[in-house]
Amino acid sequence: MRPQPLIAVADVEASSRWYQRLLGCESDHGGPEYERLVHGGVLILQLHRWEVEHHHGSIGDPTARPYGNGVLLWFETDAFDAAVARAAELRAEVVLAPHVNPNAGHREIWLRDPDGYTVVLASPAGDLG
């Protein structure tokens, strides 16, 4: 089993560009309604425009904020410093600056994406010894 998170966004193409730059991933679908983002050929995130119902109906209420309340989009990366540099280049809103999580023994940075979702970039667990 593999997770395949999907979030609803206002502008799929803009969000896709943001996540591609932040995560160093690439588009596997593209378009204004739906996007699949992959890293190393593996699906890591799906983006879906709020207003598009496709065959499944509405996937959420765009007026109910904050988006993803209580859910974190968590990405582990072997290149933590490079990811932090990309976040700075994007001028991503920083929720928690780079810090050490003593419980996991790794580094993290918490960000806010353009739609207000919380995104965490973390180095591998135990990478600090």
Coordinates of C-alpha atoms in Angstrom, one line a residue:
M1 CA 0.0 0.0 0.0
R2 CA 1.2 3.5 -0.8
P3 CA -0.3 6.9 0.2
Q4 CA -1.5 9.0 -2.6
P5 CA -2.6 12.3 -1.0
L6 CA -4.9 14.6 -2.9
I7 CA -5.6 18.2 -2.0
A8 CA -8.1 20.7 -3.5
V9 CA -6.6 23.9 -4.7
A10 CA -7.7 27.2 -6.3
D11 CA -5.2 27.1 -9.2
V12 CA -3.9 23.6 -10.1
E13 CA -1.3 24.9 -12.6
A14 CA 0.1 27.5 -10.1
S15 CA 0.1 25.0 -7.3
S16 CA 1.8 22.4 -9.5
R17 CA 4.6 24.8 -10.3
W18 CA 5.0 25.7 -6.6
Y19 CA 5.2 22.1 -5.5
Q20 CA 7.5 21.1 -8.4
R21 CA 10.0 23.9 -7.4
L22 CA 9.7 23.2 -3.7
L23 CA 10.0 19.4 -3.9
G24 CA 12.1 18.9 -7.0
C25 CA 9.4 16.8 -8.5
E26 CA 7.7 16.8 -11.9
S27 CA 4.3 16.8 -13.5
D28 CA 2.8 13.4 -14.6
H29 CA -0.5 14.8 -15.9
G30 CA -0.8 18.5 -16.0
G31 CA -3.8 20.7 -16.8
P32 CA -6.1 23.2 -15.1
E33 CA -8.3 20.7 -13.3
Y34 CA -6.1 17.9 -12.0
E35 CA -2.4 17.2 -11.6
R36 CA -0.3 14.2 -10.5
L37 CA 3.2 15.1 -9.1
V38 CA 5.9 12.4 -9.1
H39 CA 9.4 12.1 -7.7
G40 CA 11.6 9.4 -9.2
G41 CA 8.5 8.1 -11.0
V42 CA 6.6 7.6 -7.8
L43 CA 3.3 9.5 -7.2
I44 CA 3.8 11.9 -4.2
L45 CA 0.9 14.3 -4.5
Q46 CA -2.3 15.0 -6.4
L47 CA -3.9 18.4 -7.0
H48 CA -7.5 18.9 -7.8
R49 CA -9.4 22.1 -8.6
W50 CA -12.1 22.9 -6.1
E51 CA -14.9 23.6 -8.6
V52 CA -14.4 20.5 -10.8
E53 CA -16.7 17.6 -9.8
H54 CA -15.7 15.0 -12.5
H55 CA -17.4 11.7 -11.9
H56 CA -17.2 11.8 -8.1
G57 CA -18.9 15.1 -7.2
S58 CA -17.5 17.8 -5.1
I59 CA -14.5 16.9 -3.0
G60 CA -14.7 19.7 -0.5
D61 CA -16.1 23.1 0.4
P62 CA -13.7 25.9 -0.7
T63 CA -15.3 28.3 1.8
A64 CA -14.4 26.1 4.9
R65 CA -11.1 27.3 6.2
P66 CA -8.4 26.8 7.1
Y67 CA -7.7 24.1 4.5
G68 CA -6.4 20.9 5.9
N69 CA -6.9 21.9 9.5
G70 CA -5.1 19.2 11.4
V71 CA -3.5 17.6 8.4
L72 CA 0.1 18.1 7.5
L73 CA 1.5 17.3 4.0
W74 CA 4.8 15.7 5.2
F75 CA 7.7 15.0 2.8
E76 CA 10.9 13.3 3.8
T77 CA 13.9 14.3 1.8
D78 CA 17.5 13.2 1.7
A79 CA 18.4 16.7 0.5
F80 CA 17.0 18.8 3.4
D81 CA 19.3 21.8 3.0
A82 CA 18.6 22.0 -0.8
A83 CA 14.8 21.8 0.0
V84 CA 15.1 24.6 2.5
A85 CA 17.0 26.7 -0.1
R86 CA 14.2 26.1 -2.6
A87 CA 11.6 27.2 0.0
A88 CA 13.6 30.4 0.5
E89 CA 13.7 31.0 -3.3
L90 CA 10.0 30.5 -3.5
R91 CA 9.6 33.0 -0.6
A92 CA 7.3 30.3 1.0
E93 CA 5.6 31.4 4.2
V94 CA 7.5 29.8 7.1
V95 CA 5.4 28.4 9.9
L96 CA 8.3 26.9 11.8
A97 CA 11.9 27.8 10.8
P98 CA 14.4 24.9 10.3
H99 CA 14.8 23.1 13.6
V100 CA 15.7 19.8 15.1
N101 CA 12.8 17.5 16.1
P102 CA 14.4 15.8 19.2
N103 CA 11.9 12.9 19.2
A104 CA 12.6 11.9 15.6
G105 CA 16.3 13.0 15.6
H106 CA 15.9 14.8 12.3
R107 CA 15.5 18.4 11.0
E108 CA 12.2 19.9 9.8
I109 CA 10.9 23.1 8.3
W110 CA 7.1 23.8 8.3
L111 CA 5.7 25.9 5.5
R112 CA 2.4 27.2 4.2
D113 CA 1.5 26.5 0.6
P114 CA -0.3 29.1 -1.6
D115 CA -3.7 27.7 -0.6
G116 CA -2.9 27.6 3.1
Y117 CA -2.1 24.0 3.6
T118 CA 0.7 23.2 6.0
V119 CA 3.7 21.5 4.3
V120 CA 6.5 19.9 6.3
L121 CA 9.9 19.0 4.8
A122 CA 11.9 16.7 7.0
S123 CA 15.3 15.0 6.8
P124 CA 15.3 11.2 7.3
A125 CA 14.5 10.0 10.8
G126 CA 17.6 9.6 12.9
D127 CA 19.9 11.5 10.4
L128 CA 21.3 13.4 13.3
G129 CA 22.5 10.3 15.2

